[in-house]
Amino acid sequence: MDSPSSTTRIAARSSMIDSIRGCGLSGMRIHKEDLRRKLSIPEYLRIAMSNAIRRKETEPPADTCQSDVIVDGNGVEPPEAPMVVFINSRSGGRHGPELKERLQELMGKEQVFDLSEVKPHEFVQYGLACLEKLAELGDFCAKDTRQKMRIVVAGGDGTVGWVLGSVGELNKQGRGPVPPVAIIPLGTGNDLSRSFGWGGSFPFAWKSAVKRTLQRASAGPICRLDSWHAVIQMPSGEVVDPPHSLNPTEDCALDQGLQIEGALPEKVNCYEGVFYNYFSIGMDAQVAYGFHHLRNEKPYLAQGPISNKLIYSGYSCTQGWFLTPCISDPNLRGLKNILRMHVKKVNCSEWEQVAVPKSVRAIVALNLHNYASGRNPWGNLSPEYLEKKGFVEAHADDGLLEIFGLKQGWHASFVMVELISAKHIAQAAAIRLEFRGGEWKDAFMQMDGEPWKQPLNRDYSTFVEIKRVPFQSLMISGE
């Protein structure tokens, strides 16, 4: 066992209990009309925002502004808790389209955005901008609606991260306030949802749960969440198929405070992205990569969260994590063979090299308490152990990532059922990973569940640098 725990861990959690807790199946009856009055944005504003998104323009039509009557006090009253919902209608199995219809009944059609039709950045760039323009013209209702706006995301962790990244652009543009985000969990892991009290799975009694979820999202307290910027620099000419969370960039200057050893290529390719839960390299990412490709090739196998988890578990047994001898393939050896790691520790501005344990075949940099469908691989560490290791208690807004390692598949399995903790490596405010291929032609990586195959070069290093985004994301607590 790698570390003592201050409390006895519960080996398995009931997803049904998580759902009941997260989606609020207890309490007073919520009347549909009362909820609709509380959440519904006035029709003229809904139509103005919808038209702005459709036309991809921020200027409202000349007849939209109601400022003349609002200033006189006889105009439209702003809603108590204006809200919009982004839904990934393809998630949640067969319930996705039904949930979309239910949300439209409770709020109004123009306040529910299907992500296959309206992208989050379009809402930010055109919909919110339309409200801001009306507010500038003296429309009090538009101003109050914009200031009180909240967002609910119905989808998995990837969908939530997509929306958070889009609304986070408001910080860079100086367009506050940034709307806080609540979650209706429709994905497989739903670790972001679990971390903020919205449950771990889509509830069975979802029709009654939706009203309570919207009610709690309208009044829940605001929490903060760190987000992390990852930059990947590789020798030019290497072909990579990045996930949606990574985008090509011209600006890929690494931290000059850490000197690079060895020669650098004349030209490099760079990608950047943001994650909220974890960044990992090694066997766990390789299993995720294979699973995603299998699911894309044979979509009929993946009909919901339970079947996904069964297939994922079975697929992990075929990837050499459990029984294949490490000597049979260089790619099955420990990450120590290809990886050099530097970190900036808590309250420290200097880079420090951290040894990679030779037995570790997967390394995870974790921001939340939840990983892989609600597991806590970092563990609940005692104050004595924290002091001995120089760690601090982990939180989602502490500006630190918890770095841990997983050994062979059996070790990872025991960690996932919380019988033991993972191999603790470091806590870091910034991370620099350097990969040199040698016998390895590629490595596997993933950010928040989106895996990819990263090509490695024998002569030149590939770098991954992770730093905290200056602005924190705002989450609505469901607890």
XYZ file of C-alpha atoms in Angstrom:
479
model
C 0.000 0.000 0.000
C 1.490 3.313 -1.069
C 0.060 5.560 1.615
C -2.099 5.491 4.746
C -5.615 6.862 4.598
C -7.311 8.948 7.281
C -10.658 7.192 6.768
C -11.754 3.802 5.577
C -12.502 3.922 1.864
C -15.714 2.603 0.404
C -14.755 0.233 -2.358
C -17.700 0.873 -4.645
C -20.301 3.578 -4.970
C -23.893 3.142 -6.062
C -24.519 5.173 -9.193
C -28.241 5.159 -8.413
C -27.620 6.850 -5.037
C -25.330 9.346 -6.782
C -28.081 10.109 -9.266
C -30.750 10.552 -6.613
C -28.470 12.838 -4.632
C -27.239 14.705 -7.681
C -30.603 15.273 -9.330
C -32.640 15.875 -6.220
C -35.426 13.320 -6.093
C -36.495 14.475 -2.649
C -37.996 17.660 -1.277
C -41.014 19.830 -1.951
C -43.054 19.633 -5.126
C -41.990 22.133 -7.783
C -44.771 23.538 -9.924
C -44.046 23.697 -13.620
C -45.506 27.180 -14.181
C -43.663 28.673 -11.190
C -40.393 27.277 -12.496
C -41.088 28.543 -16.002
C -41.762 32.086 -14.728
C -38.519 31.979 -12.774
C -36.303 30.794 -15.648
C -37.910 32.050 -18.850
C -36.246 34.955 -20.623
C -38.785 37.439 -22.102
C -39.848 36.442 -25.588
C -38.471 39.506 -27.368
C -35.003 38.832 -25.892
C -35.164 35.114 -26.715
C -36.019 35.889 -30.326
C -33.341 38.592 -30.554
C -30.657 36.196 -29.274
C -31.854 33.368 -31.521
C -31.842 35.617 -34.595
C -28.389 36.976 -33.734
C -26.994 33.441 -33.545
C -28.732 32.399 -36.753
C -27.525 35.494 -38.666
C -24.139 35.470 -36.885
C -24.518 39.153 -36.082
C -24.433 41.009 -32.772
C -26.541 43.986 -33.820
C -30.234 43.532 -32.894
C -32.951 44.643 -35.315
C -34.111 48.251 -34.883
C -37.512 47.229 -33.479
C -36.077 44.890 -30.812
C -35.074 47.401 -28.148
C -37.756 47.958 -25.515
C -35.835 50.584 -23.548
C -38.471 53.323 -23.965
C -41.160 51.403 -22.072
C -38.758 49.820 -19.575
C -37.368 53.167 -18.465
C -40.942 54.307 -17.764
C -41.433 51.312 -15.460
C -44.174 49.786 -17.595
C -42.000 47.370 -19.547
C -41.150 43.706 -19.295
C -39.960 42.471 -15.931
C -36.633 40.578 -16.029
C -36.746 36.941 -14.894
C -35.562 36.008 -11.431
C -33.063 33.390 -12.691
C -32.542 33.550 -16.492
C -31.013 30.351 -17.801
C -30.016 28.597 -21.009
C -29.289 24.902 -21.536
C -26.799 23.246 -23.874
C -27.684 19.626 -24.558
C -25.784 16.918 -26.350
C -28.909 15.129 -27.564
C -26.829 12.151 -28.724
C -25.784 11.418 -25.129
C -27.918 9.680 -22.542
C -28.917 6.806 -24.814
C -32.453 7.016 -26.140
C -33.377 9.683 -23.565
C -31.419 12.506 -25.225
C -34.159 13.741 -27.613
C -36.851 13.248 -24.945
C -34.849 15.285 -22.448
C -34.463 18.068 -24.983
C -38.257 18.224 -25.465
C -38.812 18.231 -21.694
C -36.379 21.119 -21.199
C -38.066 23.100 -23.964
C -41.411 22.609 -22.211
C -40.007 23.966 -18.950
C -38.066 26.945 -20.330
C -38.970 27.822 -23.882
C -37.617 26.479 -27.145
C -35.145 29.343 -27.755
C -33.404 28.779 -24.394
C -32.426 25.159 -25.150
C -29.528 24.773 -27.583
C -28.786 21.442 -29.231
C -25.009 21.283 -29.671
C -25.429 19.684 -33.080
C -27.107 22.924 -34.212
C -25.665 25.735 -32.059
C -22.077 25.690 -30.799
C -21.184 27.253 -27.409
C -18.845 29.831 -28.948
C -21.686 30.990 -31.238
C -23.882 31.630 -28.197
C -21.066 33.607 -26.552
C -20.071 35.504 -29.689
C -23.547 36.375 -30.929
C -26.271 35.533 -28.377
C -24.696 37.073 -25.289
C -23.271 39.911 -27.376
C -26.800 40.749 -28.533
C -27.942 41.054 -24.911
C -24.944 43.259 -24.151
C -25.736 45.505 -27.122
C -29.345 45.906 -26.003
C -28.130 46.725 -22.488
C -25.864 49.431 -23.916
C -28.907 50.915 -25.682
C -30.652 51.307 -22.311
C -32.667 48.079 -22.124
C -32.832 47.348 -18.391
C -34.387 43.918 -18.886
C -31.563 42.863 -21.218
C -28.956 44.194 -18.785
C -30.436 42.369 -15.796
C -30.851 39.150 -17.812
C -27.227 39.273 -18.952
C -25.926 39.859 -15.422
C -27.956 37.022 -13.873
C -27.479 34.505 -16.702
C -26.740 30.887 -15.718
C -25.977 27.892 -17.921
C -26.882 24.203 -17.605
C -24.970 21.626 -19.652
C -26.684 18.296 -20.343
C -23.884 15.997 -21.496
C -20.678 14.273 -20.492
C -17.402 15.722 -19.212
C -16.215 16.518 -22.733
C -19.346 18.538 -23.439
C -19.034 20.400 -20.122
C -15.399 21.234 -20.870
C -16.378 22.502 -24.336
C -18.912 24.919 -22.852
C -16.563 26.031 -20.047
C -13.854 26.799 -22.575
C -16.228 28.873 -24.693
C -17.654 30.968 -21.849
C -14.126 31.341 -20.448
C -13.318 33.487 -23.512
C -15.436 36.190 -21.863
C -12.622 36.684 -19.336
C -10.065 37.354 -22.087
C -12.454 39.785 -23.782
C -13.329 41.646 -20.561
C -17.016 40.794 -20.982
C -18.075 39.924 -17.458
C -19.802 38.545 -15.597
C -19.071 35.003 -16.761
C -22.173 32.771 -16.385
C -21.695 29.886 -13.918
C -22.381 26.333 -15.110
C -24.480 23.448 -13.721
C -24.593 19.890 -15.092
C -27.117 17.219 -16.055
C -24.856 14.121 -16.375
C -25.328 12.244 -19.661
C -21.835 10.856 -20.204
C -20.039 7.670 -19.140
C -17.659 8.879 -16.414
C -19.272 12.196 -15.407
C -16.414 13.092 -13.069
C -17.003 16.840 -13.321
C -20.657 16.275 -12.470
C -19.763 14.122 -9.453
C -17.235 16.673 -8.212
C -19.825 19.440 -7.968
C -22.735 17.447 -6.563
C -24.785 16.781 -9.712
C -24.580 12.994 -9.560
C -22.777 10.315 -11.508
C -25.386 9.145 -14.009
C -28.652 9.936 -15.704
C -31.461 9.149 -13.200
C -34.170 6.621 -13.892
C -36.933 9.016 -12.805
C -35.494 11.736 -15.015
C -38.742 13.522 -15.898
C -39.364 14.573 -12.299
C -35.643 15.069 -11.616
C -35.218 17.644 -14.388
C -37.441 20.202 -12.646
C -35.530 19.857 -9.397
C -32.204 20.067 -11.194
C -33.217 23.341 -12.868
C -34.530 24.672 -9.569
C -31.238 23.924 -7.824
C -29.223 25.293 -10.752
C -31.129 28.571 -10.473
C -30.155 29.148 -6.841
C -27.122 26.959 -6.075
C -23.952 28.527 -4.642
C -21.032 29.315 -6.956
C -17.775 27.311 -6.729
C -14.465 27.820 -8.525
C -12.600 25.361 -10.725
C -9.016 25.571 -11.936
C -8.431 25.015 -15.629
C -5.097 24.033 -17.146
C -3.445 25.044 -20.402
C -1.386 22.376 -22.160
C 1.103 23.124 -24.960
C 2.610 20.302 -27.024
C 5.741 20.984 -29.077
C 7.059 18.319 -31.449
C 9.560 18.166 -34.332
C 8.085 19.354 -37.626
C 7.034 16.579 -39.949
C 5.546 14.326 -37.284
C 1.949 13.461 -38.168
C -0.537 13.608 -35.308
C -4.324 13.244 -35.296
C -5.259 15.464 -32.337
C -8.575 15.289 -30.463
C -11.106 18.136 -30.516
C -9.573 19.562 -27.328
C -6.251 20.314 -29.093
C -5.785 22.998 -31.730
C -2.749 24.002 -33.837
C -0.989 27.167 -32.667
C 1.885 29.337 -33.848
C 2.701 30.557 -30.339
C 4.463 27.652 -28.625
C 7.265 29.269 -26.622
C 8.166 27.082 -23.652
C 9.061 28.482 -20.231
C 12.518 30.029 -20.516
C 13.193 29.364 -16.845
C 14.015 25.745 -17.643
C 16.901 25.124 -20.006
C 16.430 22.463 -22.670
C 19.209 19.924 -22.905
C 20.328 18.668 -26.302
C 19.730 19.931 -29.821
C 16.430 21.342 -31.023
C 14.968 20.814 -34.507
C 14.914 23.724 -36.943
C 11.113 23.607 -37.239
C 8.466 22.502 -34.781
C 4.704 21.890 -34.772
C 2.669 23.014 -31.791
C -0.785 22.289 -30.384
C -2.588 23.752 -27.383
C -5.689 22.950 -25.374
C -7.353 23.294 -21.985
C -8.368 20.557 -19.563
C -10.350 20.613 -16.326
C -9.989 17.123 -14.868
C -6.839 15.304 -15.943
C -3.969 14.858 -18.387
C -2.492 11.367 -18.649
C 0.160 9.465 -20.584
C 0.856 5.763 -20.912
C -1.208 2.599 -20.750
C -4.461 4.143 -19.524
C -4.442 6.486 -22.521
C -3.569 3.573 -24.835
C -6.584 1.606 -23.602
C -8.820 4.688 -23.997
C -7.480 5.258 -27.522
C -8.233 1.676 -28.554
C -11.667 1.790 -26.965
C -12.609 4.998 -28.789
C -11.539 3.549 -32.131
C -13.429 0.313 -31.454
C -16.559 2.271 -30.541
C -16.293 4.390 -33.699
C -15.851 1.306 -35.887
C -18.648 -0.654 -34.186
C -21.072 1.872 -32.673
C -23.711 -0.799 -32.098
C -21.566 -2.131 -29.235
C -21.847 1.093 -27.238
C -25.493 1.710 -26.382
C -25.063 3.380 -22.995
C -22.805 3.952 -19.957
C -23.052 0.366 -18.640
C -22.200 -1.291 -21.968
C -19.397 1.255 -22.481
C -17.828 0.336 -19.157
C -18.079 -3.399 -19.829
C -16.440 -3.032 -23.242
C -13.786 -0.730 -21.804
C -12.922 -3.231 -19.067
C -12.704 -6.098 -21.521
C -10.625 -4.100 -23.967
C -8.095 -3.138 -21.268
C -7.325 -6.844 -20.756
C -6.191 -7.166 -24.385
C -3.668 -4.311 -24.336
C -0.819 -5.922 -22.419
C -1.424 -4.149 -19.123
C -2.128 -7.339 -17.201
C -0.376 -10.459 -18.511
C 1.970 -9.538 -21.374
C 5.604 -9.621 -20.174
C 7.204 -6.194 -20.333
C 10.288 -7.580 -22.059
C 8.312 -8.623 -25.149
C 7.724 -5.122 -26.509
C 9.532 -1.843 -25.794
C 6.170 -0.051 -25.745
C 5.158 -2.101 -22.691
C 8.078 -0.979 -20.573
C 7.887 1.732 -17.923
C 7.614 5.403 -18.858
C 10.981 6.022 -17.232
C 12.563 4.861 -20.509
C 11.212 7.784 -22.527
C 10.167 10.466 -20.037
C 11.891 13.235 -18.108
C 9.661 15.299 -15.790
C 10.142 18.723 -14.186
C 7.630 20.480 -11.916
C 7.136 23.726 -10.051
C 5.985 22.792 -6.570
C 3.656 24.740 -4.288
C 4.910 28.249 -3.462
C 8.052 27.702 -5.545
C 9.080 29.533 -8.738
C 11.962 27.208 -9.654
C 11.713 24.095 -11.798
C 12.669 20.849 -10.086
C 13.286 17.486 -11.743
C 11.157 14.657 -10.353
C 12.199 11.038 -10.755
C 9.806 8.820 -12.695
C 9.422 5.503 -10.829
C 10.626 2.689 -13.062
C 7.579 0.527 -12.360
C 5.075 3.172 -13.514
C 3.383 2.588 -16.880
C 0.826 5.404 -16.702
C 1.114 8.891 -15.205
C -1.899 11.082 -14.450
C -1.974 14.786 -13.531
C -5.318 15.167 -11.740
C -7.224 18.349 -10.908
C -10.373 16.882 -9.312
C -11.067 14.275 -6.624
C -12.916 12.150 -9.191
C -11.268 10.076 -11.919
C -12.536 7.156 -14.025
C -16.211 7.315 -12.984
C -15.889 8.629 -9.459
C -12.725 6.937 -8.189
C -10.311 8.819 -5.963
C -6.860 7.399 -6.831
C -4.997 10.114 -4.914
C -6.797 8.961 -1.761
C -7.835 10.673 1.465
C -4.407 11.250 2.954
C -3.784 11.751 6.641
C -2.273 15.054 7.878
C 0.853 13.169 8.973
C 1.399 11.694 5.524
C 0.803 15.058 3.837
C 3.395 16.695 6.060
C 5.905 13.898 5.505
C 5.590 14.143 1.715
C 5.407 17.942 1.600
C 1.897 17.815 0.127
C -1.169 19.905 0.932
C -4.813 18.824 0.970
C -6.107 18.636 -2.595
C -8.883 20.914 -3.856
C -10.250 21.736 -7.309
C -9.339 25.425 -6.930
C -5.958 25.248 -5.163
C -3.799 25.925 -8.228
C -2.164 22.491 -7.997
C -2.277 19.216 -9.910
C -1.855 15.884 -8.136
C 0.568 13.671 -10.111
C 0.344 9.924 -9.543
C 1.411 6.758 -11.291
C -0.228 3.433 -12.101
C 1.887 0.309 -12.440
C 0.652 -2.876 -14.115
C -3.050 -3.536 -14.658
C -3.494 -5.347 -11.354
C -2.196 -2.353 -9.440
C -4.494 -0.047 -11.421
C -7.453 -2.338 -10.699
C -6.858 -2.223 -6.946
C -6.509 1.559 -7.142
C -9.790 1.859 -9.057
C -11.712 -0.057 -6.369
C -9.940 2.093 -3.761
C -8.280 -0.770 -1.926
C -4.970 1.087 -2.259
C -3.800 4.512 -3.364
C -1.920 5.194 -6.558
C 1.822 5.838 -6.559
C 2.130 9.432 -5.363
C 4.736 11.356 -7.354
C 4.256 15.098 -6.766
C 1.937 18.073 -6.428
C 2.687 20.767 -8.971
C 1.703 24.276 -10.024
C 3.320 23.664 -13.446
C 4.638 20.577 -15.280
C 7.181 20.053 -18.082
C 7.273 16.597 -19.700
C 10.035 15.713 -22.165
C 9.754 12.603 -24.347
C 12.539 11.049 -26.398
C 11.518 8.082 -28.540
C 14.415 5.647 -28.755
C 12.760 2.285 -29.362
C 9.335 3.866 -28.875
C 7.763 5.125 -32.091
C 4.837 6.760 -30.307
C 3.210 7.307 -26.927
C -0.452 7.592 -25.948
C -1.905 10.644 -24.210
C -5.327 11.912 -23.219
C -6.970 15.049 -21.864
C -10.292 14.746 -20.057
C -11.083 11.449 -21.763
C -10.018 12.462 -25.297
C -7.066 10.204 -26.269
C -4.606 10.421 -29.131
C -1.443 8.720 -30.402
C 1.564 11.034 -30.067
C 4.450 10.282 -32.479
C 7.949 10.326 -30.951
C 11.238 11.149 -32.647
C 14.476 9.270 -31.999
C 16.679 12.361 -32.422
C 14.620 15.232 -31.034
C 12.425 15.602 -27.965
C 8.690 16.213 -27.781
C 7.605 18.550 -24.974
C 4.370 18.921 -23.036
C 4.094 21.967 -20.774
C 1.110 22.449 -18.449
C 0.299 25.681 -16.599
C -2.792 26.988 -14.844
C -5.090 29.317 -16.762
C -5.171 32.723 -14.971
C -8.990 32.801 -14.832
C -10.932 30.151 -12.916
C -14.161 28.631 -14.222
C -17.370 29.185 -12.257
C -19.432 26.115 -11.343
C -22.819 25.883 -9.643
C -22.804 23.467 -6.721
C -25.556 20.871 -6.764
C -25.101 19.917 -3.120
